[in-house]
Short mmCIF file of C-alpha atoms and ligand atoms in Angstrom, two decimals:
data_model
loop_
_atom_site.label_atom_id
_atom_site.label_comp_id
_atom_site.label_asym_id
_atom_site.label_seq_id
_atom_site.Cartn_x
_atom_site.Cartn_y
_atom_site.Cartn_z
CA UNK A 655 80.72 -9.25 112.13
CA UNK A 656 81.77 -8.23 108.62
CA UNK A 657 84.37 -10.22 106.68
CA UNK A 658 87.91 -8.90 106.78
CA UNK A 659 91.55 -9.69 106.09
CA UNK A 660 93.90 -8.88 108.95
CA UNK A 661 97.41 -8.74 107.61
CA UNK A 662 99.91 -6.34 109.14
CA UNK A 663 103.36 -6.58 107.59
CA UNK A 664 105.03 -4.37 110.20
CA UNK A 665 107.58 -6.21 112.31
CA UNK A 666 107.43 -4.61 115.75
CA UNK A 667 110.52 -4.61 117.95
CA UNK A 668 109.17 -3.47 121.28
CA UNK A 669 110.97 -2.57 124.48
CA UNK A 670 114.12 -1.29 126.07
CA UNK A 671 117.34 -1.75 124.09
CA UNK A 672 115.83 -2.59 120.70
CA UNK A 673 117.55 0.26 118.83
CA UNK A 674 120.79 -1.78 118.35
CA UNK A 675 118.76 -3.95 115.96
CA UNK A 676 118.15 -1.10 113.54
CA UNK A 677 121.09 -1.88 111.23
CA UNK A 678 120.25 -5.57 110.97
CA UNK A 679 116.58 -4.80 110.26
CA UNK A 680 117.39 -2.17 107.63
CA UNK A 681 119.85 -4.49 105.92
CA UNK A 682 117.04 -6.95 105.15
CA UNK A 683 115.59 -4.32 102.79
CA UNK A 684 118.26 -1.81 101.80
CA UNK A 685 121.89 -0.77 101.80
CA UNK A 686 121.33 2.98 101.08
CA UNK A 687 118.69 4.88 103.00
CA UNK A 688 117.14 8.24 103.73
CA UNK A 689 117.26 8.98 107.47
CA UNK A 690 114.42 11.38 108.24
CA UNK A 691 113.90 13.21 111.52
CA UNK A 692 112.37 16.33 113.08
CA UNK A 693 114.04 19.28 114.76
CA UNK A 694 116.42 18.35 117.57
CA UNK A 695 114.68 15.96 120.01
CA UNK A 696 116.55 12.87 118.75
CA UNK A 697 119.93 14.61 119.02
CA UNK A 698 119.13 15.80 122.54
CA UNK A 699 118.06 12.34 123.72
CA UNK A 700 121.11 10.60 122.24
CA UNK A 701 118.97 8.48 119.91
CA UNK A 702 120.51 9.99 116.79
CA UNK A 703 124.03 8.85 117.79
CA UNK A 704 122.76 5.36 118.57
CA UNK A 705 120.97 5.03 115.23
CA UNK A 706 124.00 6.20 113.27
CA UNK A 707 126.27 3.83 115.24
CA UNK A 708 124.17 0.77 114.46
CA UNK A 709 123.59 1.73 110.81
CA UNK A 710 127.36 2.19 110.38
CA UNK A 711 127.97 -1.18 111.96
CA UNK A 712 126.04 -2.80 109.10
CA UNK A 713 127.67 -0.52 106.48
CA UNK A 714 124.39 1.15 105.58
CA UNK A 715 124.90 4.30 103.48
CA UNK A 716 122.91 7.17 104.95
CA UNK A 717 121.59 10.39 103.43
CA UNK A 718 119.95 12.63 106.03
CA UNK A 719 117.00 14.99 105.96
CA UNK A 720 116.04 16.79 109.16
CA UNK A 721 113.63 19.53 110.19
CA UNK A 722 110.29 17.78 109.64
CA UNK A 723 107.65 20.07 111.17
CA UNK A 724 104.82 18.96 113.43
CA UNK A 725 102.01 18.99 110.83
CA UNK A 726 104.59 17.95 108.17
CA UNK A 727 104.78 20.04 105.04
CA UNK A 728 104.54 19.02 101.39
CA UNK A 729 107.76 20.94 100.67
CA UNK A 730 109.70 18.53 102.92
CA UNK A 731 108.11 15.62 101.08
CA UNK A 732 109.34 16.98 97.75
CA UNK A 733 112.86 17.58 99.07
CA UNK A 734 112.99 14.06 100.50
CA UNK A 735 111.73 12.44 97.29
CA UNK A 736 114.34 14.34 95.26
CA UNK A 737 117.07 13.07 97.57
CA UNK A 738 115.82 9.48 97.21
CA UNK A 739 115.86 9.72 93.43
CA UNK A 740 119.20 11.53 93.22
CA UNK A 741 121.01 9.03 95.45
CA UNK A 742 119.04 5.90 94.45
CA UNK A 743 117.97 5.36 98.04
CA UNK A 744 116.19 2.13 98.87
CA UNK A 745 114.30 2.78 102.11
CA UNK A 746 113.09 5.73 104.20
CA UNK A 747 113.79 5.41 107.93
CA UNK A 748 111.75 7.82 110.06
CA UNK A 749 113.04 8.52 113.56
CA UNK A 750 110.49 10.56 115.49
CA UNK A 751 106.79 11.06 116.07
CA UNK A 752 103.80 10.70 113.79
CA UNK A 753 104.75 13.75 111.72
CA UNK A 754 108.12 12.28 110.76
CA UNK A 755 106.62 8.86 109.98
CA UNK A 756 103.80 10.40 107.92
CA UNK A 757 106.33 12.50 106.03
CA UNK A 758 108.47 9.39 105.40
CA UNK A 759 105.47 7.62 103.86
CA UNK A 760 104.76 10.54 101.56
CA UNK A 761 108.44 10.70 100.52
CA UNK A 762 108.48 6.94 99.89
CA UNK A 763 105.42 7.28 97.69
CA UNK A 764 106.55 10.39 95.81
CA UNK A 765 109.99 8.87 95.13
CA UNK A 766 108.35 6.18 92.99
CA UNK A 767 105.48 8.25 91.58
CA UNK A 768 105.71 10.14 88.31
CA UNK A 769 103.01 12.72 88.95
CA UNK A 770 102.49 14.99 91.96
CA UNK A 771 101.23 12.95 94.92
CA UNK A 772 99.86 16.04 96.65
CA UNK A 773 97.51 16.77 93.76
CA UNK A 774 96.71 13.22 92.63
CA UNK A 775 96.59 11.31 95.92
CA UNK A 776 96.06 13.69 98.86
CA UNK A 777 93.72 16.12 97.06
CA UNK A 778 92.08 14.14 94.26
CA UNK A 779 92.19 10.75 96.03
CA UNK A 780 93.17 8.78 92.92
CA UNK A 781 94.37 5.99 95.20
CA UNK A 782 94.47 3.44 92.40
CA UNK A 783 97.35 5.39 90.82
CA UNK A 784 99.65 4.72 93.77
CA UNK A 785 101.02 1.29 92.96
CA UNK A 786 104.49 1.31 94.47
CA UNK A 787 106.58 3.06 97.08
CA UNK A 788 109.96 2.70 98.73
CA UNK A 789 109.83 0.65 101.92
CA UNK A 790 109.30 2.74 105.07
CA UNK A 791 110.57 1.89 108.56
CA UNK A 792 110.30 3.77 111.84
CA UNK A 793 111.80 4.31 115.25
CA UNK A 794 108.95 5.83 117.22
CA UNK A 795 109.65 8.53 119.81
CA UNK A 796 106.15 9.78 120.65
CA UNK A 797 103.12 7.61 121.40
CA UNK A 798 100.09 9.10 119.68
CA UNK A 799 99.19 8.55 116.06
CA UNK A 800 99.60 4.82 115.37
CA UNK A 801 101.45 5.78 112.18
CA UNK A 802 104.16 3.27 113.17
CA UNK A 803 101.83 0.40 112.28
CA UNK A 804 99.42 1.75 109.67
CA UNK A 805 99.44 3.01 106.08
CA UNK A 806 98.10 6.50 106.75
CA UNK A 807 99.89 9.76 106.12
CA UNK A 808 98.65 13.26 106.89
CA UNK A 809 100.41 16.16 105.14
CA UNK A 810 99.91 19.93 105.28
CA UNK A 811 100.11 22.39 102.44
CA UNK A 812 100.19 25.75 104.18
CA UNK A 813 100.07 27.77 100.94
CA UNK A 814 96.72 26.13 100.16
CA UNK A 815 95.58 26.11 103.82
CA UNK A 816 95.02 22.36 103.56
CA UNK A 817 95.88 19.41 105.77
CA UNK A 818 94.89 16.15 104.10
CA UNK A 819 95.28 12.46 104.82
CA UNK A 820 95.58 9.41 102.62
CA UNK A 821 96.00 5.73 103.29
CA UNK A 822 97.55 2.88 101.35
CA UNK A 823 98.54 -0.58 102.53
CA UNK A 824 101.86 -0.37 100.68
CA UNK A 825 102.95 2.45 103.02
CA UNK A 826 102.79 0.41 106.22
CA UNK A 827 106.27 0.32 107.78
CA UNK A 828 108.26 -2.86 107.18
CA UNK A 829 109.47 -2.60 110.75
CA UNK A 830 108.99 -0.27 113.69
CA UNK A 831 111.17 -0.03 116.77
CA UNK A 832 109.21 0.99 119.88
CA UNK A 833 111.50 1.66 122.82
CA UNK A 834 109.49 3.39 125.57
CA UNK A 835 112.64 4.84 127.16
CA UNK A 836 112.97 7.18 124.17
CA UNK A 837 109.58 8.66 125.06
CA UNK A 838 110.78 9.71 128.55
CA UNK A 839 111.83 13.07 127.09
CA UNK A 840 108.37 13.88 125.68
CA UNK A 841 107.14 16.95 127.57
CA UNK A 842 103.84 17.22 129.45
CA UNK A 843 102.09 19.04 126.63
CA UNK A 844 102.97 16.47 123.95
CA UNK A 845 102.32 13.59 126.37
CA UNK A 846 98.80 14.93 126.97
CA UNK A 847 98.24 15.54 123.25
CA UNK A 848 99.35 11.97 122.53
CA UNK A 849 97.03 10.50 125.15
CA UNK A 850 94.08 12.45 123.76
CA UNK A 851 94.94 11.42 120.19
CA UNK A 852 95.02 7.74 121.18
CA UNK A 853 91.68 8.08 122.99
CA UNK A 854 90.21 9.92 120.02
CA UNK A 855 91.27 7.17 117.60
CA UNK A 856 89.44 4.72 119.83
CA UNK A 857 86.36 6.96 120.14
CA UNK A 858 86.19 7.32 116.35
CA UNK A 859 85.89 3.53 116.06
CA UNK A 860 83.96 2.84 119.28
CA UNK A 861 81.16 5.34 118.75
CA UNK A 862 78.93 3.96 116.02
CA UNK A 863 75.15 3.68 116.30
CA UNK A 864 74.91 -0.02 115.40
CA UNK A 865 74.92 -2.59 118.17
CA UNK A 866 77.47 -4.88 116.50
CA UNK A 867 81.21 -5.07 117.06
CA UNK A 868 80.93 -6.52 120.58
CA UNK A 869 84.46 -7.92 120.62
CA UNK A 870 85.98 -4.80 119.07
CA UNK A 871 84.20 -2.65 121.69
CA UNK A 872 85.57 -4.70 124.58
CA UNK A 873 89.12 -4.48 123.16
CA UNK A 874 88.69 -0.71 122.83
CA UNK A 875 87.42 -0.37 126.38
CA UNK A 876 90.59 -2.14 127.54
CA UNK A 877 92.73 0.26 125.53
CA UNK A 878 90.83 3.27 126.89
CA UNK A 879 91.18 2.05 130.48
CA UNK A 880 94.90 1.53 129.94
CA UNK A 881 95.47 5.03 128.59
CA UNK A 882 93.23 6.63 131.24
CA UNK A 883 95.17 4.76 133.94
CA UNK A 884 98.68 5.41 132.66
CA UNK A 885 98.21 8.83 130.99
CA UNK A 886 98.27 10.80 134.26
CA UNK A 887 101.17 8.67 135.55
CA UNK A 888 103.33 9.47 132.50
CA UNK A 889 102.22 13.11 132.74
CA UNK A 890 103.49 13.36 136.34
CA UNK A 891 106.43 10.91 136.13
CA UNK A 892 107.87 11.07 132.61
CA UNK A 893 110.42 8.31 133.30
CA UNK A 894 107.88 5.71 134.44
CA UNK A 895 108.68 2.81 132.11
CA UNK A 896 105.43 0.87 132.61
CA UNK A 897 103.33 3.95 131.94
CA UNK A 898 105.26 4.89 128.81
CA UNK A 899 105.29 1.26 127.59
CA UNK A 900 101.54 0.77 128.04
CA UNK A 901 100.73 4.05 126.32
CA UNK A 902 103.12 3.30 123.47
CA UNK A 903 101.65 -0.12 122.67
CA UNK A 904 98.12 1.26 123.08
CA UNK A 905 98.89 3.91 120.46
CA UNK A 906 99.83 1.22 117.94
CA UNK A 907 96.90 -1.08 118.74
CA UNK A 908 94.40 1.78 118.60
CA UNK A 909 94.99 2.42 114.91
CA UNK A 910 96.36 -0.68 113.23
CA UNK A 911 93.05 -2.20 112.15
CA UNK A 912 92.61 -4.41 115.23
CA UNK A 913 89.68 -2.43 116.57
CA UNK A 914 87.89 -1.45 113.34
CA UNK A 915 88.09 -4.52 111.12
CA UNK A 916 84.79 -6.41 111.17
CA UNK A 917 82.81 -3.40 112.44
CA UNK A 918 79.85 -2.08 110.46
CA UNK A 919 80.89 1.56 110.63
CA UNK A 920 83.31 4.03 112.21
CA UNK A 921 82.91 7.78 112.70
CA UNK A 922 86.01 9.97 112.15
CA UNK A 923 84.03 13.27 112.13
CA UNK A 924 86.08 14.76 114.98
CA UNK A 925 89.33 14.09 113.12
CA UNK A 926 87.90 15.68 109.98
CA UNK A 927 86.92 18.77 111.98
CA UNK A 928 90.29 18.89 113.79
CA UNK A 929 92.33 18.68 110.59
CA UNK A 930 90.63 21.91 109.53
CA UNK A 931 91.83 23.58 112.76
CA UNK A 932 95.43 22.41 112.28
CA UNK A 933 95.38 23.36 108.60
CA UNK A 934 94.26 26.93 109.29
CA UNK A 935 95.97 27.54 112.65
CA UNK A 936 98.83 24.97 112.78
CA UNK A 937 97.73 23.81 116.25
CA UNK A 938 98.74 20.50 117.85
CA UNK A 939 96.48 17.69 116.60
CA UNK A 940 95.79 16.09 120.01
CA UNK A 941 94.98 19.44 121.62
CA UNK A 942 92.46 20.27 118.89
CA UNK A 943 90.86 16.86 119.38
CA UNK A 944 90.72 17.34 123.16
CA UNK A 945 88.79 20.57 122.72
CA UNK A 946 86.35 19.30 120.08
CA UNK A 947 85.59 15.78 121.35
CA UNK A 948 83.31 16.57 124.32
CA UNK A 949 81.31 19.07 122.21
CA UNK A 950 81.00 16.52 119.43
CA UNK A 951 79.74 13.99 122.00
CA UNK A 952 77.17 16.45 123.34
CA UNK A 953 76.02 17.30 119.82
CA UNK A 954 75.58 13.76 118.45
CA UNK A 955 74.10 12.15 121.57
CA UNK A 956 70.50 11.04 121.05
CA UNK A 957 68.11 8.23 122.00
CA UNK A 958 69.23 6.02 119.09
CA UNK A 959 72.92 6.02 119.98
CA UNK A 960 72.82 6.55 123.76
CA UNK A 961 73.62 2.85 124.28
CA UNK A 962 77.22 3.47 123.13
CA UNK A 963 77.66 6.22 125.72
CA UNK A 964 76.16 3.96 128.39
CA UNK A 965 78.64 1.19 127.47
CA UNK A 966 81.48 3.71 127.64
CA UNK A 967 80.25 5.03 131.01
CA UNK A 968 79.69 1.59 132.57
CA UNK A 969 82.70 -0.28 131.21
CA UNK A 970 85.38 2.39 131.12
CA UNK A 971 84.52 4.79 133.94
CA UNK A 972 82.27 2.70 136.20
CA UNK A 973 79.49 5.28 135.92
CA UNK A 974 75.99 3.77 136.27
CA UNK A 975 72.44 5.10 136.62
CA UNK A 976 68.77 4.54 135.81
CA UNK A 977 68.44 7.28 133.21
CA UNK A 978 70.56 6.53 130.10
CA UNK A 979 70.72 10.12 128.90
CA UNK A 980 71.89 11.35 132.30
CA UNK A 981 74.57 8.63 132.39
CA UNK A 982 75.70 9.75 128.94
CA UNK A 983 75.89 13.39 130.02
CA UNK A 984 77.87 12.40 133.10
CA UNK A 985 80.44 10.46 131.09
CA UNK A 986 80.86 13.30 128.61
CA UNK A 987 81.56 15.66 131.53
CA UNK A 988 83.99 13.07 132.93
CA UNK A 989 85.83 12.91 129.60
CA UNK A 990 86.23 16.69 129.52
CA UNK A 991 87.38 16.68 133.15
CA UNK A 992 89.99 14.02 132.32
CA UNK A 993 91.36 16.06 129.41
CA UNK A 994 91.46 19.18 131.64
CA UNK A 995 93.39 17.21 134.27
CA UNK A 996 96.12 16.82 131.62
CA UNK A 997 96.00 20.59 131.08
CA UNK A 998 94.20 20.25 127.75
CA UNK A 999 91.98 23.32 127.30
CA UNK A 1000 88.22 23.22 126.75
CA UNK A 1001 87.74 26.07 124.32
CA UNK A 1002 89.12 27.20 120.97
CA UNK A 1003 89.71 30.71 122.30
CA UNK A 1004 92.31 29.29 124.68
CA UNK A 1005 94.42 28.18 121.68
CA UNK A 1006 93.98 31.49 119.86
CA UNK A 1007 91.14 30.51 117.52
CA UNK A 1008 88.17 32.85 116.99
CA UNK A 1009 85.08 32.42 114.83
CA UNK A 1010 86.45 34.24 111.77
CA UNK A 1011 87.21 31.05 109.80
CA UNK A 1012 84.39 28.84 111.07
CA UNK A 1013 82.44 28.95 107.79
CA UNK A 1014 85.53 28.18 105.72
CA UNK A 1015 86.53 25.32 108.06
CA UNK A 1016 83.03 23.86 108.15
CA UNK A 1017 82.92 23.88 104.34
CA UNK A 1018 86.33 22.20 104.27
CA UNK A 1019 85.29 19.50 106.73
CA UNK A 1020 82.32 18.43 104.60
CA UNK A 1021 83.76 19.06 101.16
CA UNK A 1022 83.46 15.35 100.29
CA UNK A 1023 79.95 15.06 101.78
CA UNK A 1024 78.45 14.60 105.24
CA UNK A 1025 80.84 13.22 107.86
CA UNK A 1026 80.48 10.76 110.76
CA UNK A 1027 78.18 7.85 111.49
CA UNK A 1028 76.92 8.47 115.05
CA UNK A 1029 75.03 11.30 113.39
CA UNK A 1030 75.64 12.41 109.81
CA UNK A 1031 77.06 15.92 110.08
CA UNK A 1032 76.63 18.48 107.33
CA UNK A 1033 77.89 22.05 107.05
CA UNK A 1034 75.46 23.50 109.62
CA UNK A 1035 76.17 20.77 112.17
CA UNK A 1036 79.94 21.27 111.92
CA UNK A 1037 79.49 25.03 112.20
CA UNK A 1038 77.40 24.49 115.32
CA UNK A 1039 80.06 22.25 116.92
CA UNK A 1040 82.81 24.81 116.24
CA UNK A 1041 80.56 27.49 117.76
CA UNK A 1042 79.86 25.37 120.85
CA UNK A 1043 83.66 24.92 121.25
CA UNK A 1044 84.40 28.63 121.05
O1 NZQ B 970 110.78 17.68 115.83
P1 NZQ B 970 111.27 17.08 117.09
O2 NZQ B 970 112.47 17.78 117.62
O3 NZQ B 970 111.46 15.59 116.98
O4 NZQ B 970 110.13 17.36 118.22
C1 NZQ B 970 108.86 16.77 118.21
C2 NZQ B 970 107.74 17.74 117.86
O5 NZQ B 970 108.09 19.04 118.22
C3 NZQ B 970 108.50 16.37 119.62
N1 NZQ B 970 109.00 15.05 120.00
C4 NZQ B 970 108.83 13.87 119.36
N2 NZQ B 970 109.40 12.87 120.05
C5 NZQ B 970 109.97 13.44 121.14
C6 NZQ B 970 109.72 14.82 121.10
N3 NZQ B 970 110.17 15.65 122.05
C7 NZQ B 970 110.90 15.12 123.06
N4 NZQ B 970 111.18 13.81 123.16
C8 NZQ B 970 110.73 12.94 122.23
N5 NZQ B 970 110.97 11.63 122.35
O6 NZQ B 970 107.09 16.39 119.67
C9 NZQ B 970 106.60 17.34 118.77
C10 NZQ B 970 105.41 16.76 118.02
O7 NZQ B 970 105.81 15.69 117.18
P2 NZQ B 970 104.80 15.10 116.09
O8 NZQ B 970 105.50 14.03 115.35
O9 NZQ B 970 104.21 16.22 115.31
O10 NZQ B 970 103.63 14.51 117.01
P3 NZQ B 970 102.60 13.35 116.75
O11 NZQ B 970 103.23 12.03 116.88
O12 NZQ B 970 101.46 13.66 117.63
O13 NZQ B 970 102.16 13.50 115.21
C11 NZQ B 970 101.16 14.42 114.83
C12 NZQ B 970 100.90 14.35 113.32
O14 NZQ B 970 100.38 13.06 112.95
C13 NZQ B 970 99.12 13.22 112.26
C14 NZQ B 970 98.60 14.52 112.88
O15 NZQ B 970 97.56 15.08 112.10
C15 NZQ B 970 99.84 15.37 112.92
O16 NZQ B 970 100.13 15.90 111.66
N6 NZQ B 970 98.30 12.03 112.39
C16 NZQ B 970 98.68 10.91 111.76
C17 NZQ B 970 97.92 9.75 111.78
C18 NZQ B 970 98.34 8.51 111.10
N7 NZQ B 970 99.41 8.55 110.32
O17 NZQ B 970 97.69 7.48 111.22
C19 NZQ B 970 96.64 9.69 112.48
C20 NZQ B 970 96.43 10.80 113.44
O18 NZQ B 970 95.05 10.94 113.66
C21 NZQ B 970 96.99 12.12 113.02
O19 NZQ B 970 96.12 12.80 112.14
ZN1 ZN B 971 94.59 11.47 115.49
#
């Protein structure tokens, strides 16, 4: 196992009735804040009123910014940063899903940064320039991205047809409130997309050709089994607390370093390819991943890495057999079947994507060099995977 430092500063308040703590938690860091949220889901669920009530109780001054889009836009980041500067705000509180939290991180960074973070950090990756940011906190309403416990932020710039991510430890939320009851209102489509996203984060870390990372693999198998067990339950019974709670905590654990630290390598090719789809077609991240993942698995599978697929088949799905390659093919089919059972489509055509931008997207996916570690994928490989998914 490789050396690592595991140090997560995010204080997690998990479970029913944790929202009343929001004022007390904010007060530890700030007295004037930006409250950031999406369209209207938090007003519909009553969460907005609760948050305001408990912030008022602690005399926290609140400036609001709403309307964060799924696939959050750089324009919202700029508006939010201007508000923070204008009103001398001291913390950004995101109430919503991954898009709102990612947007909050970008605002927190831009508020303290003299240049343009889109150009310098997201595009040019001059990470060393980003030295400070306002503290970020979150109240999570959709289990999917893990943004509530990590330092990553993915932002879209539609005028440049780009969706780019960045990561910095200083952007990890100082606290995150995870109350599963506020995910009861997540519809079937977003529930399925969230489940696929969580599974994909695990796949990206689980599927590496080396044989190391035994402990990490067993933790990931537990997370996969949890999400595969509870995903369909939450899909059918949105108010099932245990299902929502297990999925919510799995989303955080899948992408907070627990499962990757100490491993030799992780893949992330499918995410790179999916971000190109969302950038060009503004599709839902988890749905894009659900379409691409089984094709990616079929494409990268070979004799060198088949052992990972056999582990996945044996330990997650209970699929066994004499012939390793056949076991691998069976588990890939099983994965696709599981996604389909959550009404996630299997082809790009079903989400309105044709082949007209495949070359452009493949170039975009590999613009910083070959991607992935199960198999290094270059331009032609990515093009082939998009074509298989058509
Ligand atoms: O805008 P509102 O009204 O809040 O509606 C949202 C939005 O339409 C709705 N929603 C959220 N909570 C709800 C709810 N509807 C009913 N009840 C609730 N409790 O769901 C829709 C989607 O929300 P969004 O925040 O976009 O979803 P998600 O959490 O899946 O975030 C996706 C974004 O995160 C990025 C993705 O690329 C995408 O841009 N990612 C961020 C990562 C990270 N920071 O580590 C990693 C991921 O791989 C991913 O790339
Ligand atoms: Zn993801």
